[in-house]
PDB file of C-alpha atoms in Angstrom:
ATOM      1  CA  UNK R 187      91.432 119.206  65.028  1.00 49.00           C
ATOM      2  CA  UNK R 188      94.645 121.037  64.109  1.00 52.00           C
ATOM      3  CA  UNK R 189      95.922 119.489  60.891  1.00 55.00           C
ATOM      4  CA  UNK R 190      99.295 117.759  60.815  1.00 57.00           C
ATOM      5  CA  UNK R 191     101.146 117.947  57.517  1.00 55.00           C
ATOM      6  CA  UNK R 192     103.256 114.849  56.934  1.00 60.00           C
ATOM      7  CA  UNK R 193     107.000 115.660  57.000  1.00 73.00           C
ATOM      8  CA  UNK R 194     106.358 119.262  58.075  1.00 90.00           C
ATOM      9  CA  UNK R 195     107.532 120.181  61.598  1.00 97.00           C
ATOM     10  CA  UNK R 196     104.937 119.771  64.323  1.00 98.00           C
ATOM     11  CA  UNK R 197     104.100 123.217  65.696  1.00 98.00           C
ATOM     12  CA  UNK R 198     104.073 123.054  69.491  1.00 98.00           C
ATOM     13  CA  UNK R 199     102.867 125.583  72.029  1.00 98.00           C
ATOM     14  CA  UNK R 200     104.297 125.478  75.555  1.00 98.00           C
ATOM     15  CA  UNK R 201     101.814 126.094  78.387  1.00 98.00           C
ATOM     16  CA  UNK R 202     103.989 127.283  81.238  1.00 96.00           C
ATOM     17  CA  UNK R 203     107.592 128.280  81.825  1.00 92.00           C
ATOM     18  CA  UNK R 204     108.546 125.662  84.403  1.00 92.00           C
ATOM     19  CA  UNK R 205     112.153 124.626  85.007  1.00 92.00           C
ATOM     20  CA  UNK R 206     111.610 121.266  83.298  1.00 95.00           C
ATOM     21  CA  UNK R 207     110.562 123.172  80.180  1.00 95.00           C
ATOM     22  CA  UNK R 208     113.573 125.465  80.365  1.00 94.00           C
ATOM     23  CA  UNK R 209     116.195 122.818  81.163  1.00 95.00           C
ATOM     24  CA  UNK R 210     114.991 119.800  79.217  1.00 96.00           C
ATOM     25  CA  UNK R 211     112.047 120.147  76.883  1.00 97.00           C
ATOM     26  CA  UNK R 212     112.562 123.441  75.067  1.00 97.00           C
ATOM     27  CA  UNK R 213     116.162 122.536  74.148  1.00 97.00           C
ATOM     28  CA  UNK R 214     114.944 119.111  72.984  1.00 97.00           C
ATOM     29  CA  UNK R 215     112.139 120.631  70.913  1.00 98.00           C
ATOM     30  CA  UNK R 216     114.564 123.123  69.365  1.00 97.00           C
ATOM     31  CA  UNK R 217     117.044 120.369  68.492  1.00 98.00           C
ATOM     32  CA  UNK R 218     114.413 118.177  66.824  1.00 98.00           C
ATOM     33  CA  UNK R 219     113.996 118.877  63.077  1.00 97.00           C
ATOM     34  CA  UNK R 220     110.446 117.531  63.270  1.00 98.00           C
ATOM     35  CA  UNK R 221     109.316 120.148  65.808  1.00 98.00           C
ATOM     36  CA  UNK R 222     108.826 123.899  65.622  1.00 98.00           C
ATOM     37  CA  UNK R 223     108.284 125.852  68.836  1.00 98.00           C
ATOM     38  CA  UNK R 224     105.363 128.090  67.893  1.00 98.00           C
ATOM     39  CA  UNK R 225     104.655 129.935  71.143  1.00 98.00           C
ATOM     40  CA  UNK R 226     105.612 129.973  74.813  1.00 97.00           C
ATOM     41  CA  UNK R 227     102.957 131.010  77.308  1.00 97.00           C
ATOM     42  CA  UNK R 228     102.931 132.070  80.931  1.00 95.00           C
ATOM     43  CA  UNK R 229     100.628 133.929  83.268  1.00 93.00           C
ATOM     44  CA  UNK R 230     103.448 136.499  83.181  1.00 93.00           C
ATOM     45  CA  UNK R 231     103.927 137.825  79.652  1.00 95.00           C
ATOM     46  CA  UNK R 232     107.401 139.078  80.586  1.00 95.00           C
ATOM     47  CA  UNK R 233     108.460 135.543  81.559  1.00 94.00           C
ATOM     48  CA  UNK R 234     106.998 134.106  78.367  1.00 96.00           C
ATOM     49  CA  UNK R 235     108.884 136.723  76.357  1.00 96.00           C
ATOM     50  CA  UNK R 236     112.201 135.668  77.907  1.00 94.00           C
ATOM     51  CA  UNK R 237     111.612 132.080  76.783  1.00 94.00           C
ATOM     52  CA  UNK R 238     110.317 133.173  73.379  1.00 96.00           C
ATOM     53  CA  UNK R 239     113.315 135.413  72.713  1.00 96.00           C
ATOM     54  CA  UNK R 240     115.671 132.489  73.227  1.00 95.00           C
ATOM     55  CA  UNK R 241     113.821 130.290  70.753  1.00 96.00           C
ATOM     56  CA  UNK R 242     112.600 132.860  68.229  1.00 95.00           C
ATOM     57  CA  UNK R 243     108.913 132.228  68.721  1.00 97.00           C
ATOM     58  CA  UNK R 244     105.838 134.145  69.794  1.00 97.00           C
ATOM     59  CA  UNK R 245     105.070 134.829  73.468  1.00 97.00           C
ATOM     60  CA  UNK R 246     101.614 134.702  75.029  1.00 97.00           C
ATOM     61  CA  UNK R 247     100.430 136.092  78.344  1.00 94.00           C
ATOM     62  CA  UNK R 248      97.974 133.282  78.975  1.00 94.00           C
ATOM     63  CA  UNK R 249      97.346 129.664  78.062  1.00 97.00           C
ATOM     64  CA  UNK R 250      94.015 130.240  76.330  1.00 97.00           C
ATOM     65  CA  UNK R 251      95.833 132.379  73.764  1.00 96.00           C
ATOM     66  CA  UNK R 252      97.790 129.302  72.669  1.00 98.00           C
ATOM     67  CA  UNK R 253      94.700 127.117  72.415  1.00 98.00           C
ATOM     68  CA  UNK R 254      92.942 129.626  70.170  1.00 97.00           C
ATOM     69  CA  UNK R 255      95.892 129.718  67.750  1.00 97.00           C
ATOM     70  CA  UNK R 256      94.935 127.544  64.771  1.00 97.00           C
ATOM     71  CA  UNK R 257      98.569 127.240  63.691  1.00 97.00           C
ATOM     72  CA  UNK R 258      99.451 125.367  66.901  1.00 98.00           C
ATOM     73  CA  UNK R 259      98.985 121.625  66.407  1.00 98.00           C
ATOM     74  CA  UNK R 260     100.118 120.334  69.799  1.00 98.00           C
ATOM     75  CA  UNK R 261     100.845 121.615  73.278  1.00 98.00           C
ATOM     76  CA  UNK R 262     103.320 120.681  75.966  1.00 98.00           C
ATOM     77  CA  UNK R 263     102.005 121.076  79.527  1.00 98.00           C
ATOM     78  CA  UNK R 264     104.619 121.426  82.308  1.00 97.00           C
ATOM     79  CA  UNK R 265     102.198 122.982  84.822  1.00 97.00           C
ATOM     80  CA  UNK R 266     101.818 121.810  88.454  1.00 96.00           C
ATOM     81  CA  UNK R 267     100.028 118.430  88.613  1.00 96.00           C
ATOM     82  CA  UNK R 268      96.783 119.806  90.035  1.00 97.00           C
ATOM     83  CA  UNK R 269      96.376 121.980  86.922  1.00 97.00           C
ATOM     84  CA  UNK R 270      96.991 119.242  84.362  1.00 98.00           C
ATOM     85  CA  UNK R 271      93.422 117.984  83.985  1.00 98.00           C
ATOM     86  CA  UNK R 272      91.960 121.435  83.319  1.00 98.00           C
ATOM     87  CA  UNK R 273      94.431 122.330  80.596  1.00 98.00           C
ATOM     88  CA  UNK R 274      94.632 118.868  79.040  1.00 98.00           C
ATOM     89  CA  UNK R 275      90.878 118.919  78.561  1.00 98.00           C
ATOM     90  CA  UNK R 276      90.896 122.477  77.228  1.00 98.00           C
ATOM     91  CA  UNK R 277      93.661 121.610  74.770  1.00 98.00           C
ATOM     92  CA  UNK R 278      91.914 118.470  73.531  1.00 98.00           C
ATOM     93  CA  UNK R 279      88.628 120.319  73.051  1.00 98.00           C
ATOM     94  CA  UNK R 280      90.589 122.933  71.087  1.00 98.00           C
ATOM     95  CA  UNK R 281      91.873 120.156  68.806  1.00 98.00           C
ATOM     96  CA  UNK R 282      95.459 120.000  70.038  1.00 98.00           C
ATOM     97  CA  UNK R 283      97.566 116.926  70.668  1.00 98.00           C
ATOM     98  CA  UNK R 284      98.994 116.950  74.209  1.00 98.00           C
ATOM     99  CA  UNK R 285     102.300 116.003  75.803  1.00 98.00           C
ATOM    100  CA  UNK R 286     101.957 116.504  79.557  1.00 98.00           C
ATOM    101  CA  UNK R 287     104.435 116.200  82.397  1.00 97.00           C
ATOM    102  CA  UNK R 288     103.964 113.325  84.809  1.00 96.00           C
ATOM    103  CA  UNK R 289     101.675 112.560  86.497  1.00 96.00           C
ATOM    104  CA  UNK R 290      99.055 113.002  83.791  1.00 97.00           C
ATOM    105  CA  UNK R 291      96.527 113.884  86.511  1.00 97.00           C
ATOM    106  CA  UNK R 292      96.247 113.264  90.250  1.00 96.00           C
ATOM    107  CA  UNK R 293      93.141 111.106  89.895  1.00 94.00           C
ATOM    108  CA  UNK R 294      92.885 107.773  88.090  1.00 96.00           C
ATOM    109  CA  UNK R 295      89.287 108.305  86.972  1.00 97.00           C
ATOM    110  CA  UNK R 296      90.200 111.683  85.466  1.00 97.00           C
ATOM    111  CA  UNK R 297      93.165 110.182  83.640  1.00 97.00           C
ATOM    112  CA  UNK R 298      90.893 107.492  82.158  1.00 96.00           C
ATOM    113  CA  UNK R 299      88.267 110.060  81.159  1.00 97.00           C
ATOM    114  CA  UNK R 300      90.806 112.295  79.408  1.00 97.00           C
ATOM    115  CA  UNK R 301      92.364 109.356  77.580  1.00 96.00           C
ATOM    116  CA  UNK R 302      88.884 108.401  76.340  1.00 96.00           C
ATOM    117  CA  UNK R 303      88.263 111.998  75.262  1.00 97.00           C
ATOM    118  CA  UNK R 304      91.542 112.103  73.328  1.00 97.00           C
ATOM    119  CA  UNK R 305      90.704 108.829  71.590  1.00 95.00           C
ATOM    120  CA  UNK R 306      87.223 109.988  70.648  1.00 96.00           C
ATOM    121  CA  UNK R 307      88.714 113.117  69.068  1.00 96.00           C
ATOM    122  CA  UNK R 308      91.515 111.278  67.266  1.00 96.00           C
ATOM    123  CA  UNK R 309      94.169 113.108  69.272  1.00 97.00           C
ATOM    124  CA  UNK R 310      97.344 111.936  71.010  1.00 97.00           C
ATOM    125  CA  UNK R 311      97.540 112.379  74.787  1.00 97.00           C
ATOM    126  CA  UNK R 312     100.973 111.327  76.040  1.00 97.00           C
ATOM    127  CA  UNK R 313     102.571 111.481  79.478  1.00 97.00           C
ATOM    128  CA  UNK R 314     106.138 112.741  79.616  1.00 96.00           C
ATOM    129  CA  UNK R 315     107.935 109.898  81.407  1.00 96.00           C
ATOM    130  CA  UNK R 316     111.405 110.116  79.884  1.00 95.00           C
ATOM    131  CA  UNK R 317     113.102 106.971  81.073  1.00 97.00           C
ATOM    132  CA  UNK R 318     110.841 104.476  79.279  1.00 96.00           C
ATOM    133  CA  UNK R 319     112.357 105.785  76.041  1.00 97.00           C
ATOM    134  CA  UNK R 320     115.958 105.052  77.054  1.00 97.00           C
ATOM    135  CA  UNK R 321     117.388 102.083  75.192  1.00 97.00           C
ATOM    136  CA  UNK R 322     119.049 100.515  78.243  1.00 97.00           C
ATOM    137  CA  UNK R 323     115.725  99.473  79.776  1.00 98.00           C
ATOM    138  CA  UNK R 324     114.681  97.631  76.634  1.00 97.00           C
ATOM    139  CA  UNK R 325     118.113  95.962  76.614  1.00 97.00           C
ATOM    140  CA  UNK R 326     117.611  94.824  80.213  1.00 98.00           C
ATOM    141  CA  UNK R 327     114.100  93.592  79.436  1.00 98.00           C
ATOM    142  CA  UNK R 328     115.537  91.537  76.573  1.00 97.00           C
ATOM    143  CA  UNK R 329     118.096  90.066  78.979  1.00 97.00           C
ATOM    144  CA  UNK R 330     115.326  89.003  81.346  1.00 97.00           C
ATOM    145  CA  UNK R 331     113.355  87.486  78.455  1.00 97.00           C
ATOM    146  CA  UNK R 332     116.490  85.586  77.401  1.00 96.00           C
ATOM    147  CA  UNK R 333     116.713  83.989  80.848  1.00 95.00           C
ATOM    148  CA  UNK R 334     119.793  85.803  82.139  1.00 95.00           C
ATOM    149  CA  UNK R 335     118.405  85.743  85.700  1.00 96.00           C
ATOM    150  CA  UNK R 336     116.370  82.561  85.280  1.00 97.00           C
ATOM    151  CA  UNK R 337     112.736  82.799  86.340  1.00 97.00           C
ATOM    152  CA  UNK R 338     112.031  86.335  87.526  1.00 98.00           C
ATOM    153  CA  UNK R 339     110.909  86.501  91.160  1.00 98.00           C
ATOM    154  CA  UNK R 340     111.174  90.133  92.228  1.00 98.00           C
ATOM    155  CA  UNK R 341     111.875  93.723  91.295  1.00 98.00           C
ATOM    156  CA  UNK R 342     113.203  96.325  93.734  1.00 98.00           C
ATOM    157  CA  UNK R 343     113.114  99.969  92.624  1.00 98.00           C
ATOM    158  CA  UNK R 344     113.764 103.305  94.329  1.00 98.00           C
ATOM    159  CA  UNK R 345     113.576 106.921  93.315  1.00 98.00           C
ATOM    160  CA  UNK R 346     114.347 109.403  96.079  1.00 98.00           C
ATOM    161  CA  UNK R 347     115.663 112.963  95.957  1.00 97.00           C
ATOM    162  CA  UNK R 348     116.845 115.563  98.480  1.00 96.00           C
ATOM    163  CA  UNK R 349     114.278 118.016  99.796  1.00 94.00           C
ATOM    164  CA  UNK R 350     113.513 120.865  97.374  1.00 93.00           C
ATOM    165  CA  UNK R 351     113.402 124.510  98.587  1.00 93.00           C
ATOM    166  CA  UNK R 352     110.596 125.454 100.954  1.00 92.00           C
ATOM    167  CA  UNK R 353     108.756 127.465  98.287  1.00 91.00           C
ATOM    168  CA  UNK R 354     108.868 124.640  95.716  1.00 92.00           C
ATOM    169  CA  UNK R 355     105.470 123.568  94.346  1.00 92.00           C
ATOM    170  CA  UNK R 356     106.229 120.008  95.437  1.00 94.00           C
ATOM    171  CA  UNK R 357     105.568 121.127  99.007  1.00 94.00           C
ATOM    172  CA  UNK R 358     102.156 122.599  98.139  1.00 95.00           C
ATOM    173  CA  UNK R 359      99.184 120.204  98.402  1.00 94.00           C
ATOM    174  CA  UNK R 360      96.834 122.518  96.497  1.00 96.00           C
ATOM    175  CA  UNK R 361      99.117 122.209  93.446  1.00 95.00           C
ATOM    176  CA  UNK R 362      99.409 118.422  93.612  1.00 96.00           C
ATOM    177  CA  UNK R 363     102.643 118.343  95.549  1.00 95.00           C
ATOM    178  CA  UNK R 364     104.069 115.431  97.479  1.00 96.00           C
ATOM    179  CA  UNK R 365     106.339 112.445  97.020  1.00 97.00           C
ATOM    180  CA  UNK R 366     103.592 110.199  95.650  1.00 97.00           C
ATOM    181  CA  UNK R 367     102.915 112.343  92.589  1.00 96.00           C
ATOM    182  CA  UNK R 368     106.500 113.502  92.080  1.00 96.00           C
ATOM    183  CA  UNK R 369     108.733 110.494  92.768  1.00 98.00           C
ATOM    184  CA  UNK R 370     106.579 107.342  93.060  1.00 98.00           C
ATOM    185  CA  UNK R 371     105.825 107.610  89.348  1.00 97.00           C
ATOM    186  CA  UNK R 372     109.289 106.266  88.516  1.00 98.00           C
ATOM    187  CA  UNK R 373     109.334 102.986  90.479  1.00 98.00           C
ATOM    188  CA  UNK R 374     105.676 102.320  89.658  1.00 98.00           C
ATOM    189  CA  UNK R 375     106.326 102.844  85.959  1.00 98.00           C
ATOM    190  CA  UNK R 376     109.429 100.659  85.908  1.00 98.00           C
ATOM    191  CA  UNK R 377     107.425  97.906  87.631  1.00 98.00           C
ATOM    192  CA  UNK R 378     104.837  98.135  84.849  1.00 98.00           C
ATOM    193  CA  UNK R 379     107.632  98.153  82.257  1.00 98.00           C
ATOM    194  CA  UNK R 380     109.057  94.846  83.480  1.00 98.00           C
ATOM    195  CA  UNK R 381     106.123  93.070  85.113  1.00 98.00           C
ATOM    196  CA  UNK R 382     103.162  94.158  82.986  1.00 97.00           C
ATOM    197  CA  UNK R 383      99.744  95.697  83.625  1.00 96.00           C
ATOM    198  CA  UNK R 384      98.267  93.046  85.939  1.00 97.00           C
ATOM    199  CA  UNK R 385     100.141  94.316  88.998  1.00 98.00           C
ATOM    200  CA  UNK R 386      98.100  95.093  92.088  1.00 98.00           C
ATOM    201  CA  UNK R 387      98.998  96.913  95.299  1.00 98.00           C
ATOM    202  CA  UNK R 388      99.280  94.577  98.303  1.00 98.00           C
ATOM    203  CA  UNK R 389     100.284  97.247 100.798  1.00 97.00           C
ATOM    204  CA  UNK R 390     101.768 100.709 101.042  1.00 98.00           C
ATOM    205  CA  UNK R 391     102.828 103.356 103.494  1.00 97.00           C
ATOM    206  CA  UNK R 392     103.490 107.071 103.230  1.00 96.00           C
ATOM    207  CA  UNK R 393     105.073 109.427 105.724  1.00 95.00           C
ATOM    208  CA  UNK R 394     105.192 113.176 106.222  1.00 94.00           C
ATOM    209  CA  UNK R 395     108.217 115.024 107.567  1.00 93.00           C
ATOM    210  CA  UNK R 396     107.654 117.438 110.408  1.00 90.00           C
ATOM    211  CA  UNK R 397     106.363 120.800 109.236  1.00 91.00           C
ATOM    212  CA  UNK R 398     105.371 119.614 105.762  1.00 94.00           C
ATOM    213  CA  UNK R 399     101.834 119.679 104.361  1.00 95.00           C
ATOM    214  CA  UNK R 400     102.436 116.832 101.886  1.00 96.00           C
ATOM    215  CA  UNK R 401     103.762 113.296 102.011  1.00 96.00           C
ATOM    216  CA  UNK R 402     107.552 113.248 101.757  1.00 97.00           C
ATOM    217  CA  UNK R 403     108.220 109.555 101.354  1.00 97.00           C
ATOM    218  CA  UNK R 404     106.809 106.081 101.217  1.00 97.00           C
ATOM    219  CA  UNK R 405     107.011 102.509 100.065  1.00 98.00           C
ATOM    220  CA  UNK R 406     104.723 100.031  98.337  1.00 98.00           C
ATOM    221  CA  UNK R 407     104.530  96.314  97.694  1.00 98.00           C
ATOM    222  CA  UNK R 408     102.955  95.215  94.421  1.00 98.00           C
ATOM    223  CA  UNK R 409     102.486  91.707  93.041  1.00 98.00           C
ATOM    224  CA  UNK R 410     101.542  90.019  89.768  1.00 98.00           C
ATOM    225  CA  UNK R 411      98.973  87.186  89.590  1.00 98.00           C
ATOM    226  CA  UNK R 412     101.936  84.793  89.273  1.00 97.00           C
ATOM    227  CA  UNK R 413     103.438  86.047  92.535  1.00 98.00           C
ATOM    228  CA  UNK R 414     106.299  88.162  91.182  1.00 98.00           C
ATOM    229  CA  UNK R 415     106.740  91.037  93.631  1.00 98.00           C
ATOM    230  CA  UNK R 416     107.736  94.666  93.195  1.00 98.00           C
ATOM    231  CA  UNK R 417     109.100  96.464  96.246  1.00 98.00           C
ATOM    232  CA  UNK R 418     109.110 100.208  95.587  1.00 98.00           C
ATOM    233  CA  UNK R 419     110.510 103.175  97.500  1.00 98.00           C
ATOM    234  CA  UNK R 420     110.014 106.891  96.849  1.00 98.00           C
ATOM    235  CA  UNK R 421     110.773 110.142  98.622  1.00 97.00           C
ATOM    236  CA  UNK R 422     111.273 113.914  98.546  1.00 96.00           C
ATOM    237  CA  UNK R 423     113.614 114.404 101.531  1.00 93.00           C
ATOM    238  CA  UNK R 424     116.105 111.574 101.062  1.00 94.00           C
ATOM    239  CA  UNK R 425     119.562 111.000  99.722  1.00 94.00           C
ATOM    240  CA  UNK R 426     119.473 110.702  95.950  1.00 96.00           C
ATOM    241  CA  UNK R 427     118.677 107.182  94.773  1.00 97.00           C
ATOM    242  CA  UNK R 428     117.700 106.182  91.244  1.00 97.00           C
ATOM    243  CA  UNK R 429     118.020 102.438  90.722  1.00 98.00           C
ATOM    244  CA  UNK R 430     116.326  99.097  90.264  1.00 98.00           C
ATOM    245  CA  UNK R 431     117.257  95.450  90.718  1.00 98.00           C
ATOM    246  CA  UNK R 432     115.702  92.394  89.074  1.00 98.00           C
ATOM    247  CA  UNK R 433     116.063  89.113  90.971  1.00 98.00           C
ATOM    248  CA  UNK R 434     115.525  85.644  89.549  1.00 98.00           C
ATOM    249  CA  UNK R 435     116.236  82.003  90.262  1.00 97.00           C
ATOM    250  CA  UNK R 436     119.795  82.152  88.918  1.00 96.00           C
ATOM    251  CA  UNK R 437     120.944  85.724  89.356  1.00 97.00           C
ATOM    252  CA  UNK R 438     120.187  89.425  89.419  1.00 98.00           C
ATOM    253  CA  UNK R 439     120.538  92.528  87.257  1.00 98.00           C
ATOM    254  CA  UNK R 440     121.278  95.897  88.849  1.00 98.00           C
ATOM    255  CA  UNK R 441     120.805  99.241  87.093  1.00 98.00           C
ATOM    256  CA  UNK R 442     122.069 102.424  88.771  1.00 95.00           C
ATOM    257  CA  UNK R 443     121.400 105.978  87.514  1.00 95.00           C
ATOM    258  CA  UNK R 444     118.261 104.395  86.151  1.00 97.00           C
ATOM    259  CA  UNK R 445     115.749 107.178  85.641  1.00 97.00           C
ATOM    260  CA  UNK R 446     117.420 110.535  84.980  1.00 94.00           C
ATOM    261  CA  UNK R 447     120.776 109.949  83.247  1.00 95.00           C
ATOM    262  CA  UNK R 448     122.331 112.777  81.195  1.00 94.00           C
ATOM    263  CA  UNK R 449     122.337 112.260  77.435  1.00 95.00           C
ATOM    264  CA  UNK R 450     126.095 111.570  77.414  1.00 95.00           C
ATOM    265  CA  UNK R 451     126.014 109.103  80.310  1.00 94.00           C
ATOM    266  CA  UNK R 452     127.300 105.608  79.502  1.00 94.00           C
ATOM    267  CA  UNK R 453     124.935 103.143  81.157  1.00 94.00           C
ATOM    268  CA  UNK R 454     126.358 100.484  83.456  1.00 95.00           C
ATOM    269  CA  UNK R 455     124.412  97.283  84.098  1.00 97.00           C
ATOM    270  CA  UNK R 456     125.692  94.772  86.656  1.00 98.00           C
ATOM    271  CA  UNK R 457     124.789  91.097  86.215  1.00 97.00           C
ATOM    272  CA  UNK R 458     125.394  88.741  89.132  1.00 96.00           C
ATOM    273  CA  UNK R 459     124.924  84.986  88.787  1.00 91.00           C
ATOM    274  CA  UNK R 460     126.482  81.699  89.840  1.00 85.00           C
ATOM    275  CA  UNK R 461     129.578  82.449  87.775  1.00 87.00           C
ATOM    276  CA  UNK R 462     130.289  85.816  89.396  1.00 93.00           C
ATOM    277  CA  UNK R 463     129.743  89.440  88.488  1.00 96.00           C
ATOM    278  CA  UNK R 464     129.770  90.965  85.017  1.00 95.00           C
ATOM    279  CA  UNK R 465     129.695  94.684  84.285  1.00 97.00           C
ATOM    280  CA  UNK R 466     128.046  95.593  80.984  1.00 96.00           C
ATOM    281  CA  UNK R 467     128.509  99.043  79.500  1.00 96.00           C
ATOM    282  CA  UNK R 468     125.703 100.217  77.232  1.00 95.00           C
ATOM    283  CA  UNK R 469     125.886 103.205  74.874  1.00 94.00           C
ATOM    284  CA  UNK R 470     124.790 106.639  76.019  1.00 96.00           C
ATOM    285  CA  UNK R 471     121.292 107.560  74.910  1.00 97.00           C
ATOM    286  CA  UNK R 472     119.244 110.760  74.949  1.00 98.00           C
ATOM    287  CA  UNK R 473     115.939 109.785  76.535  1.00 98.00           C
ATOM    288  CA  UNK R 474     114.537 113.325  76.261  1.00 98.00           C
ATOM    289  CA  UNK R 475     115.186 113.511  72.505  1.00 98.00           C
ATOM    290  CA  UNK R 476     113.744 110.001  72.163  1.00 98.00           C
ATOM    291  CA  UNK R 477     110.597 111.077  74.007  1.00 97.00           C
ATOM    292  CA  UNK R 478     110.093 114.052  71.695  1.00 98.00           C
ATOM    293  CA  UNK R 479     110.617 111.827  68.650  1.00 97.00           C
ATOM    294  CA  UNK R 480     108.137 109.248  69.998  1.00 97.00           C
ATOM    295  CA  UNK R 481     105.494 111.938  70.513  1.00 97.00           C
ATOM    296  CA  UNK R 482     105.932 113.285  66.985  1.00 97.00           C
ATOM    297  CA  UNK R 483     105.759 109.749  65.567  1.00 96.00           C
ATOM    298  CA  UNK R 484     102.544 109.042  67.480  1.00 96.00           C
ATOM    299  CA  UNK R 485     100.951 112.254  66.187  1.00 97.00           C
ATOM    300  CA  UNK R 486     101.931 111.537  62.590  1.00 95.00           C
ATOM    301  CA  UNK R 487     100.799 107.921  62.658  1.00 93.00           C
ATOM    302  CA  UNK R 488      97.653 108.388  64.719  1.00 87.00           C
ATOM    303  CA  UNK R 489      99.029 105.842  67.172  1.00 82.00           C
ATOM    304  CA  UNK R 490      97.073 105.321  70.391  1.00 80.00           C
ATOM    305  CA  UNK R 491      99.397 105.737  73.387  1.00 81.00           C
ATOM    306  CA  UNK R 492      98.992 105.939  77.128  1.00 78.00           C
ATOM    307  CA  UNK R 493      97.674 102.578  78.387  1.00 87.00           C
ATOM    308  CA  UNK R 494     100.633 102.441  80.779  1.00 92.00           C
ATOM    309  CA  UNK R 495      99.677 105.897  82.039  1.00 94.00           C
ATOM    310  CA  UNK R 496      96.193 104.653  82.869  1.00 94.00           C
ATOM    311  CA  UNK R 497      97.500 101.682  84.841  1.00 96.00           C
ATOM    312  CA  UNK R 498     100.133 103.860  86.490  1.00 97.00           C
ATOM    313  CA  UNK R 499      97.400 106.262  87.639  1.00 97.00           C
ATOM    314  CA  UNK R 500      95.345 103.370  89.041  1.00 97.00           C
ATOM    315  CA  UNK R 501      98.306 101.992  90.966  1.00 98.00           C
ATOM    316  CA  UNK R 502      99.264 105.407  92.352  1.00 98.00           C
ATOM    317  CA  UNK R 503      95.659 105.859  93.426  1.00 97.00           C
ATOM    318  CA  UNK R 504      95.742 102.464  95.153  1.00 97.00           C
ATOM    319  CA  UNK R 505      98.969 103.421  96.970  1.00 98.00           C
ATOM    320  CA  UNK R 506      97.355 106.691  98.066  1.00 96.00           C
ATOM    321  CA  UNK R 507      94.299 104.868  99.421  1.00 93.00           C
ATOM    322  CA  UNK R 508      96.457 102.314 101.216  1.00 87.00           C
TER     323      UNK R 508
END
């Protein structure tokens, strides 16, 4: 296993030059004093060199080059979902900690197997779901625990986005495209965040727009053993919607701009109860920087992470089968 020196920056290799790496993760890595970008890799060396030049690191014309570099302690994997399992496993076998874009894999059994492999090797395998590291969701969870809405009865959550360009990988089934893997992750994960791991899928539907080879939208109904329901919507060819609502015996809490807020965005939470409506303004928070910091902390402490990712994968698989 690649050694991690306490208080020294974690040397990270980037496997792929995807837009999420360019727009979000590389700037966050560069801004974090606890991280050093060691190498950027692409199947195209020229593309890797463009990324490397911006961040003053080495470029590699292939992912295996990064895994054979003993100075690299961890890798970030922003590849298409269908390629995640192959390169997660290769990285773990090479002794690297892994931060991988969501979904971790497109198969629940594979996700469980890779998590077991990481644990057996003493390595961190973390899924890059930004929003769970934004402070507003913990604040809302505390409000629910404090009885602000009374006894919780239901959660409603939606994440839908306009259709990406025709050549986008999200339209390609062989690369793990489709609304289930790209957008359902968010409402499923927020349901786990608030309702816990014992959720099960009661029913689900997916649809495919004309001319598309992947699912472009869907909905699911989940329930806890106590009967608290989660009604979830997701889609790839919709108007933009990123929100959730918690409903209880004495009121509701509504969170808009829930999953992908900019770092400088002041969060607005609306509480409605028998008294009326209150608008709470919560401080801006950088969920991407928080995610990077959480990954570094897990690596340094040897913390086991990812149980939510396992349950998320099982629920997504159940929605797919339904």
